[in-house]
Coordinates of C-alpha atoms in Angstrom, one line a residue:
Chain A
M883 CA 0.6 -51.7 16.7
G884 CA -2.2 -51.4 14.2
G885 CA -4.8 -51.4 16.1
F886 CA -3.7 -48.3 18.1
D887 CA -4.2 -44.7 17.0
F888 CA -1.5 -42.2 19.3
N889 CA -3.5 -39.6 16.9
V890 CA -5.9 -38.9 19.9
I891 CA -3.2 -37.1 22.0
E892 CA -3.0 -34.7 18.9
R893 CA -6.2 -33.9 19.0
S894 CA -6.3 -33.8 22.6
I895 CA -3.5 -32.2 23.7
G896 CA -4.4 -28.0 23.8
Y897 CA -7.5 -29.9 25.4
L898 CA -5.5 -32.2 28.5
F899 CA -2.8 -29.3 29.4
R900 CA -4.9 -25.5 28.8
E901 CA -7.9 -27.1 30.8
G902 CA -6.7 -30.5 33.0
M903 CA -3.2 -29.0 33.8
T904 CA -4.1 -26.0 35.0
F905 CA -6.1 -27.2 37.3
T906 CA -4.2 -30.3 37.8
L907 CA -1.0 -27.8 38.6
T908 CA -3.1 -24.6 40.4
L909 CA -5.0 -27.3 43.0
T910 CA -0.7 -28.4 43.4
G911 CA 0.1 -25.0 44.0
L912 CA -2.8 -23.8 46.1
A913 CA -2.8 -26.6 48.7
A914 CA 1.6 -26.7 49.0
L915 CA 1.2 -23.2 49.7
G916 CA -1.9 -24.0 52.5
G917 CA -0.3 -27.1 53.4
I918 CA 3.2 -25.1 54.0
I919 CA 1.3 -22.6 56.2
F920 CA -1.3 -24.3 57.9
G921 CA 0.9 -27.8 58.2
T922 CA 4.3 -24.9 59.5
I923 CA 0.8 -23.6 62.2
L924 CA 0.5 -27.1 63.5
A925 CA 4.5 -27.9 63.9
M926 CA 4.1 -24.8 66.8
M927 CA 1.1 -25.8 68.1
R928 CA 2.4 -29.6 68.9
L929 CA 6.0 -28.9 70.1
S930 CA 4.3 -26.2 72.2
S931 CA 4.7 -26.9 75.9
H932 CA 1.1 -26.4 76.2
K933 CA -1.6 -29.3 76.2
W934 CA -4.3 -27.6 75.2
L935 CA -1.8 -26.9 72.2
S936 CA 0.0 -29.7 71.6
L937 CA -3.0 -32.8 71.7
P938 CA -5.7 -30.7 69.1
A939 CA -2.2 -30.6 66.8
T940 CA -1.1 -34.2 67.4
G941 CA -4.5 -35.7 67.0
Y942 CA -5.4 -33.7 64.0
V943 CA -2.5 -35.0 62.2
N944 CA -2.2 -38.3 63.4
L945 CA -6.0 -38.7 62.6
M946 CA -5.3 -37.3 59.0
R947 CA -2.2 -39.2 58.1
S948 CA -4.4 -42.8 59.0
I949 CA -7.2 -42.7 56.5
P950 CA -7.3 -42.6 53.1
L951 CA -7.3 -39.4 51.6
L952 CA -9.4 -40.4 48.7
L953 CA -12.2 -40.8 52.0
V954 CA -11.3 -38.0 53.2
I955 CA -12.2 -36.3 49.9
F956 CA -15.1 -37.9 50.1
W957 CA -15.8 -36.3 53.3
F958 CA -15.5 -32.8 53.2
Y959 CA -17.3 -32.8 50.0
F960 CA -20.7 -34.1 51.3
L961 CA -19.5 -32.7 55.4
V962 CA -17.9 -28.9 54.3
P963 CA -21.4 -27.8 52.7
Y964 CA -23.3 -28.7 56.7
I965 CA -20.7 -27.7 58.0
G966 CA -20.7 -24.0 56.7
A967 CA -24.5 -23.9 57.0
W968 CA -24.2 -24.3 60.5
I969 CA -21.1 -21.6 61.2
V970 CA -23.0 -19.4 59.7
G971 CA -26.5 -21.0 60.4
A972 CA -27.8 -20.9 56.9
P973 CA -31.2 -23.5 57.0
T974 CA -30.0 -25.6 53.2
P975 CA -26.9 -26.8 53.0
I976 CA -24.4 -24.4 51.2
Q977 CA -23.0 -24.8 47.6
V978 CA -19.0 -24.6 48.3
G979 CA -18.2 -26.3 45.1
A980 CA -16.2 -29.6 43.8
V981 CA -13.2 -27.5 43.2
A982 CA -13.1 -25.3 46.1
S983 CA -13.5 -28.2 47.9
S984 CA -11.0 -30.2 46.7
V985 CA -8.7 -27.3 47.7
I986 CA -9.3 -27.0 50.7
T987 CA -9.5 -31.6 51.4
F988 CA -5.9 -31.6 49.9
T989 CA -4.9 -28.3 52.0
M990 CA -6.3 -29.7 55.0
F991 CA -5.2 -32.8 54.0
E992 CA -1.7 -32.3 53.2
A993 CA -1.1 -29.7 56.4
A994 CA -0.5 -32.9 57.9
Y995 CA 2.2 -34.2 56.5
Y996 CA 3.8 -30.7 55.7
S997 CA 4.0 -30.8 59.2
E998 CA 5.8 -33.4 60.6
I999 CA 8.1 -32.1 57.9
M1000 CA 8.5 -28.6 59.8
R1001 CA 8.4 -30.4 63.1
A1002 CA 11.0 -32.1 62.6
G1003 CA 12.8 -28.8 60.4
I1004 CA 12.5 -26.5 63.8
Q1005 CA 13.7 -29.6 65.9
S1006 CA 17.1 -29.5 63.8
I1007 CA 17.1 -26.2 65.1
A1008 CA 19.5 -25.8 68.0
R1009 CA 18.5 -25.4 71.0
G1010 CA 21.3 -21.8 71.3
Q1011 CA 19.8 -20.1 68.3
V1012 CA 16.6 -19.8 70.1
W1013 CA 18.3 -18.4 73.9
A1014 CA 20.4 -16.4 71.4
G1015 CA 17.4 -14.9 70.1
Y1016 CA 15.3 -14.3 73.2
A1017 CA 18.9 -13.7 75.2
L1018 CA 18.5 -10.2 71.7
G1019 CA 15.5 -9.4 73.8
L1020 CA 13.3 -11.6 70.4
N1021 CA 10.1 -12.2 71.7
Y1022 CA 8.8 -15.6 70.8
W1023 CA 7.0 -14.3 67.3
Q1024 CA 9.6 -12.4 66.5
T1025 CA 12.1 -15.5 67.6
M1026 CA 10.3 -18.2 65.8
G1027 CA 9.1 -15.2 62.6
K1028 CA 13.4 -14.3 62.3
V1029 CA 15.5 -17.0 63.2
V1030 CA 14.1 -20.8 63.6
L1031 CA 11.5 -21.4 60.8
P1032 CA 14.0 -19.5 57.7
Q1033 CA 16.5 -21.8 58.8
A1034 CA 14.1 -24.8 59.3
F1035 CA 12.5 -24.0 56.2
R1036 CA 15.2 -23.5 54.2
N1037 CA 17.2 -27.0 55.7
M1038 CA 13.4 -28.3 54.6
I1039 CA 12.8 -27.3 51.5
P1040 CA 13.9 -30.6 50.0
I1041 CA 11.4 -33.1 52.0
L1042 CA 8.7 -30.3 51.5
L1043 CA 9.1 -30.4 47.7
T1044 CA 9.2 -34.0 47.4
Q1045 CA 6.2 -34.6 49.8
T1046 CA 4.7 -31.7 47.1
I1047 CA 5.6 -34.2 43.6
I1048 CA 3.2 -36.7 45.6
L1049 CA 0.9 -34.0 45.9
F1050 CA 1.0 -33.7 42.6
Q1051 CA 0.7 -36.8 41.8
D1052 CA -1.9 -37.3 44.6
T1053 CA -4.6 -34.5 42.8
S1054 CA -6.0 -37.3 40.3
L1055 CA -8.0 -38.5 42.9
V1056 CA -10.1 -35.4 42.5
Y1057 CA -12.2 -37.6 39.2
V1058 CA -14.1 -38.8 42.2
L1059 CA -15.4 -35.0 42.6
S1060 CA -16.0 -35.4 38.9
I1061 CA -13.6 -32.7 38.3
T1062 CA -11.3 -32.2 35.4
D1063 CA -7.7 -32.6 36.5
F1064 CA -5.2 -34.0 34.2
L1065 CA -6.2 -37.3 34.3
G1066 CA -9.9 -36.3 34.6
A1067 CA -9.1 -34.7 30.2
A1068 CA -7.5 -37.8 29.8
S1069 CA -10.3 -40.5 30.9
K1070 CA -13.3 -37.8 29.3
I1071 CA -11.2 -38.2 26.6
A1072 CA -10.9 -41.6 26.6
Q1073 CA -14.1 -43.0 27.3
R1074 CA -15.6 -40.3 24.0
D1075 CA -12.8 -41.8 21.5
G1076 CA -12.8 -45.8 23.2
R1077 CA -8.5 -44.6 22.8
L1078 CA -8.5 -45.5 26.7
V1079 CA -4.2 -47.8 26.5
E1080 CA -3.1 -44.9 24.2
M1081 CA -4.3 -42.0 26.6
Y1082 CA -3.3 -43.4 29.4
L1083 CA -0.5 -44.0 28.7
F1084 CA 0.7 -40.8 27.7
A1085 CA -0.8 -39.6 31.2
A1086 CA 1.3 -41.9 33.0
L1087 CA 4.3 -40.8 30.7
V1088 CA 3.0 -37.3 31.4
Y1089 CA 2.8 -37.1 35.1
F1090 CA 6.0 -39.3 35.3
I1091 CA 8.5 -37.0 33.6
V1092 CA 7.1 -33.9 35.7
S1093 CA 7.8 -36.4 38.4
F1094 CA 10.8 -37.1 37.4
T1095 CA 12.1 -33.6 37.0
L1096 CA 11.2 -32.5 39.7
S1097 CA 12.9 -35.3 41.7
Y1098 CA 16.2 -34.4 39.5
V1099 CA 15.8 -30.4 41.2
V1100 CA 15.5 -31.9 45.0
K1101 CA 18.4 -33.5 43.9
L1102 CA 20.6 -30.3 43.1
L1103 CA 19.0 -27.9 45.9
Q1104 CA 20.1 -31.3 48.2
Q1105 CA 23.5 -30.9 47.3
K1106 CA 23.2 -27.1 47.8
I1107 CA 21.9 -26.7 50.2
A1108 CA 24.7 -29.4 52.0
I1109 CA 27.2 -27.1 50.0
I1110 CA 25.7 -24.0 52.2
R1111 CA 26.2 -26.5 55.2
Chain B
M1395 CA 21.8 -2.1 94.7
P1396 CA 24.0 -4.5 93.1
M1397 CA 24.0 -5.3 89.6
I1398 CA 23.1 -8.9 89.3
E1399 CA 21.7 -10.0 92.4
I1400 CA 21.6 -14.0 92.9
K1401 CA 20.0 -15.2 96.0
D1402 CA 19.7 -18.4 97.3
V1403 CA 18.4 -20.3 93.9
S1404 CA 17.6 -23.6 93.0
K1405 CA 17.1 -25.3 90.7
W1406 CA 15.7 -29.2 90.0
Y1407 CA 15.7 -31.2 86.8
G1408 CA 13.0 -33.9 88.0
T1409 CA 14.7 -34.9 91.2
F1410 CA 18.1 -33.9 90.5
Q1411 CA 18.8 -31.2 91.6
V1412 CA 21.4 -29.2 89.5
L1413 CA 21.5 -25.5 91.6
T1414 CA 22.0 -25.9 95.3
D1415 CA 21.5 -22.1 97.4
C1416 CA 23.7 -20.4 94.7
T1417 CA 24.0 -16.6 96.7
T1418 CA 25.9 -14.1 95.3
N1419 CA 25.7 -10.2 93.4
V1420 CA 27.7 -9.1 91.3
E1421 CA 28.2 -5.5 91.6
K1422 CA 28.1 -2.1 88.5
G1423 CA 31.9 -2.3 87.2
E1424 CA 32.5 -5.7 88.4
V1425 CA 33.9 -8.4 87.2
I1426 CA 33.7 -11.3 88.1
V1427 CA 34.9 -15.3 86.5
V1428 CA 32.8 -18.3 87.6
C1429 CA 35.1 -21.3 87.5
G1430 CA 34.7 -24.4 88.4
P1431 CA 35.1 -28.6 86.7
S1432 CA 32.1 -29.9 84.0
G1433 CA 28.8 -30.4 85.0
S1434 CA 29.3 -27.8 87.8
G1435 CA 26.6 -26.0 87.2
K1436 CA 27.9 -22.7 85.7
S1437 CA 26.6 -22.8 82.7
T1438 CA 22.7 -23.1 84.5
L1439 CA 23.9 -21.1 86.8
I1440 CA 24.5 -17.8 84.4
K1441 CA 21.5 -18.9 81.4
T1442 CA 19.4 -18.7 84.8
V1443 CA 20.1 -14.7 85.4
N1444 CA 18.9 -14.2 82.5
A1445 CA 15.9 -16.2 82.3
L1446 CA 16.4 -18.4 80.3
E1447 CA 16.9 -21.4 82.5
P1448 CA 14.3 -21.4 84.4
F1449 CA 14.7 -21.8 88.4
Q1450 CA 12.6 -23.4 91.0
K1451 CA 13.9 -21.8 94.4
G1452 CA 15.2 -17.8 95.4
D1453 CA 14.8 -15.1 93.6
I1454 CA 17.2 -13.1 90.7
L1455 CA 16.7 -9.2 90.8
V1456 CA 19.0 -7.6 87.7
D1457 CA 19.4 -3.9 87.9
G1458 CA 16.3 -4.8 90.3
I1459 CA 14.4 -6.1 88.5
K1460 CA 13.1 -9.5 89.4
V1461 CA 13.9 -11.8 87.0
N1462 CA 11.5 -14.9 88.0
D1463 CA 8.8 -12.7 88.5
P1464 CA 5.7 -13.2 86.1
K1465 CA 4.8 -10.1 86.1
T1466 CA 8.0 -8.7 84.6
N1467 CA 8.9 -8.2 80.5
L1468 CA 11.4 -11.1 80.0
P1469 CA 12.3 -10.1 76.7
K1470 CA 12.5 -6.1 77.9
L1471 CA 15.0 -7.2 80.1
R1472 CA 16.8 -9.6 78.0
A1473 CA 17.7 -6.8 75.3
R1474 CA 19.5 -4.9 78.1
V1475 CA 21.7 -8.3 78.9
G1476 CA 24.1 -9.1 76.6
M1477 CA 24.7 -12.6 76.0
V1478 CA 27.6 -14.5 74.5
F1479 CA 27.2 -18.5 74.3
Q1480 CA 29.9 -21.3 73.9
H1481 CA 29.2 -21.6 70.2
F1482 CA 28.1 -18.4 69.4
E1483 CA 25.0 -18.9 68.0
L1484 CA 24.8 -16.0 65.4
F1485 CA 22.4 -16.4 63.3
P1486 CA 23.8 -19.0 60.5
H1487 CA 21.3 -17.0 57.5
L1488 CA 21.7 -14.0 58.3
T1489 CA 24.8 -12.1 57.2
I1490 CA 27.3 -9.9 59.4
T1491 CA 25.5 -6.4 59.1
Q1492 CA 21.8 -8.6 59.9
N1493 CA 23.0 -10.0 62.4
L1494 CA 23.8 -6.9 64.4
T1495 CA 20.5 -5.0 63.4
L1496 CA 17.9 -7.6 63.9
G1497 CA 17.9 -6.9 67.7
Q1498 CA 18.6 -3.4 67.9
V1499 CA 15.7 -3.0 65.0
K1500 CA 13.6 -5.7 66.2
V1501 CA 13.7 -4.9 70.0
L1502 CA 14.7 -1.5 70.7
G1503 CA 12.6 0.2 67.5
R1504 CA 15.9 1.9 65.7
T1505 CA 15.6 2.5 62.3
F1506 CA 18.0 0.4 60.3
E1507 CA 19.9 3.3 59.5
E1508 CA 20.4 4.1 63.3
A1509 CA 21.0 0.2 63.5
R1510 CA 23.0 -0.5 61.2
T1511 CA 25.9 2.7 61.6
R1512 CA 25.9 1.6 65.7
G1513 CA 26.6 -1.9 64.7
M1514 CA 29.7 -0.8 62.1
K1515 CA 30.4 0.9 64.9
Y1516 CA 30.8 -2.1 67.3
L1517 CA 31.8 -4.2 64.3
D1518 CA 35.4 -1.9 64.3
R1519 CA 35.5 -1.7 67.4
V1520 CA 36.3 -5.5 67.8
G1521 CA 38.3 -5.5 64.3
L1522 CA 36.2 -6.9 61.5
I1523 CA 34.3 -4.2 59.8
S1524 CA 35.7 -5.6 56.8
Q1525 CA 33.6 -8.8 57.3
K1526 CA 30.0 -7.2 57.3
D1527 CA 28.7 -8.6 54.4
K1528 CA 29.8 -12.0 54.7
F1529 CA 28.1 -14.8 56.2
P1530 CA 28.7 -16.0 59.7
G1531 CA 29.8 -19.7 58.1
Q1532 CA 32.3 -17.6 56.3
L1533 CA 34.5 -16.8 59.2
S1534 CA 36.7 -18.5 61.4
G1535 CA 35.1 -19.6 65.5
G1536 CA 37.5 -16.6 66.4
Q1537 CA 35.3 -13.8 64.1
Q1538 CA 32.2 -15.3 64.9
Q1539 CA 32.3 -14.9 68.7
R1540 CA 34.1 -11.4 68.4
V1541 CA 31.3 -10.8 65.8
A1542 CA 29.3 -12.2 68.4
I1543 CA 30.6 -9.9 71.0
A1544 CA 29.2 -6.9 69.4
R1545 CA 25.6 -8.2 68.5
A1546 CA 25.7 -8.5 72.0
L1547 CA 27.1 -4.8 72.9
S1548 CA 25.5 -3.2 70.2
M1549 CA 22.2 -3.2 72.2
D1550 CA 23.9 -1.2 74.9
P1551 CA 23.7 -3.2 77.6
I1552 CA 24.1 -2.6 80.8
C1553 CA 25.5 -5.9 82.0
M1554 CA 27.3 -8.6 79.6
L1555 CA 27.0 -12.5 80.7
F1556 CA 29.7 -14.8 78.2
D1557 CA 29.2 -18.3 78.8
E1558 CA 32.1 -20.7 78.1
P1559 CA 33.1 -17.9 74.5
T1560 CA 36.8 -19.8 74.4
S1561 CA 35.6 -23.6 75.2
A1562 CA 35.0 -24.0 71.8
L1563 CA 38.0 -22.3 69.9
D1564 CA 41.1 -23.1 68.2
P1565 CA 44.0 -22.4 71.0
E1566 CA 45.3 -19.3 68.6
M1567 CA 42.4 -17.9 68.7
I1568 CA 41.2 -17.9 72.1
N1569 CA 43.1 -14.2 72.5
E1570 CA 42.1 -12.5 69.9
V1571 CA 38.3 -12.9 72.4
L1572 CA 39.9 -12.3 76.1
D1573 CA 41.4 -9.3 74.0
V1574 CA 37.7 -7.9 73.7
M1575 CA 37.0 -8.6 77.0
Q1576 CA 39.8 -7.6 78.4
G1577 CA 39.1 -3.8 76.5
L1578 CA 35.6 -4.1 78.2
A1579 CA 36.6 -4.6 81.3
K1580 CA 38.3 -1.8 82.0
E1581 CA 35.7 0.6 80.3
G1582 CA 33.6 -0.6 83.6
M1583 CA 31.4 -2.9 82.0
T1584 CA 30.0 -5.3 84.0
M1585 CA 30.6 -8.4 83.1
M1586 CA 29.8 -11.9 84.6
V1587 CA 32.2 -14.6 82.8
V1588 CA 32.2 -18.5 82.8
T1589 CA 35.7 -19.9 81.8
H1590 CA 38.1 -21.8 82.6
E1591 CA 40.6 -19.4 81.7
M1592 CA 42.6 -18.3 84.5
G1593 CA 44.9 -16.1 83.2
F1594 CA 42.0 -14.3 82.3
A1595 CA 40.6 -14.4 85.8
N1596 CA 43.9 -13.1 87.0
R1597 CA 44.4 -10.3 84.7
V1598 CA 40.9 -8.6 85.0
A1599 CA 38.6 -10.4 87.1
N1600 CA 38.1 -8.5 90.6
R1601 CA 36.2 -11.9 92.0
V1602 CA 36.6 -15.0 91.3
I1603 CA 33.1 -17.5 92.0
F1604 CA 34.0 -21.3 92.2
M1605 CA 30.8 -23.4 91.2
D1606 CA 30.8 -27.6 92.1
R1607 CA 28.5 -30.1 92.0
G1608 CA 26.1 -27.1 92.2
S1609 CA 26.6 -25.4 94.7
I1610 CA 29.0 -22.1 94.8
V1611 CA 31.9 -23.4 96.7
E1612 CA 34.4 -20.5 96.8
D1613 CA 33.1 -16.4 95.9
A1614 CA 36.4 -14.8 96.8
T1615 CA 37.8 -11.5 95.3
K1616 CA 41.2 -12.6 92.8
A1617 CA 44.1 -12.9 95.2
D1618 CA 42.9 -14.9 97.7
F1619 CA 41.4 -17.0 95.7
F1620 CA 44.3 -17.7 93.7
G1621 CA 46.6 -17.2 96.7
K1622 CA 45.1 -19.3 99.4
P1623 CA 41.8 -21.0 98.4
R1624 CA 40.2 -21.5 101.4
S1625 CA 37.5 -25.2 100.2
E1626 CA 40.0 -27.9 99.5
R1627 CA 38.3 -29.3 96.1
A1628 CA 38.8 -25.7 95.2
Q1629 CA 42.5 -26.0 95.9
Q1630 CA 43.1 -28.7 94.2
F1631 CA 40.9 -27.9 90.8
L1632 CA 43.5 -25.1 90.8
A1633 CA 46.3 -27.2 91.5
K1634 CA 45.3 -29.7 88.1
I1635 CA 44.6 -26.8 85.9
L1636 CA 47.3 -24.9 87.0
H1637 CA 50.3 -27.1 87.1
H1638 CA 51.6 -27.1 83.5

């Protein structure tokens, strides 16, 4: 082990976490929040009896789930400025920036996966609950908002969290946009100091610890929810 | 004008006909019991009254308002029709108090305090005021069904629909629910009750409707129905469920 220098970790740890991990967690949080909200809307659209609502939602989800995430990241980064310009009618592409672009991309992409989870959650609620809501005089939105979605969400929390752990790992793909996320930061130090093995080992360890801890939390939650039911 | 008017109602699931030309009335203050073998369309018929089940032919009027008119404000109409389900359908993520106040606040626009006062009045009436802060899952089936009745009553309904309210209950809990329903009937509540409890029908009902294969086979006063049912099918049914 004489050739290795693990001090590089100690020297760079502040930078790795202050810059890198902060961005990784921010991106994960924003994309999870946005993805769950947008995903829930998509799930409600897919379950609608109106074809003009369910078909676009189904198409969107299937499209997103059939394309590699890396490709979507590229696409959005290069396309969003043009689409933005087209929407507001600007003559030149609107500079969105790598960070904003990555947040939008991950939100849109993850929404497809969250929507499948929420769809299963909504379908798991007994028909009678909807009837009971309607029978009280609640309209569709009130029945959804007060009766169905709170229960669907509660039942699906473990799976939503599991998907968020995957999202947490997937955010490392933003390196293709030269964003300094945790892996990006580790990579930069590794190249600068020529300590590739040490840094990549350390990065793997950090991803492992965070993901494993969260998985454990999911397991505890699952047991708790099983009791409530 | 009858409280509930069902005129020539037919319903199909695809090509399968589940209701065939059902016609009957429920007058104000009347209690009618709907019975019949399982799969005869009783539950479907009662759910068409507040438009939980759509139907393709015929008309239903509740207090003179046409249920199947697309222009009818359904939430407003449903808020005036109380409904109790076989599986209670209390909202499991809400406390008993929240279950009782949700509809009052969201639909009738009452303040939470008003709604709570009214809800507690009916919860007390069904004898469960001490359970107000619990969740539905912590109550027995009979208690849940009584809460469900209190929830429907706190909306001040003009009539009540009961869809097999005791079918999912353990035998020892059936009476506590039937007692509440009998009390309601005594006070003059208009009720349409799908049930197999012939004792209840005999004590409380004004009229009994017998259904078989989606049709109303017999629509008779209680005395006529239990005394001398005209249709052979109803005679067989009664013989089977009364002979023990």
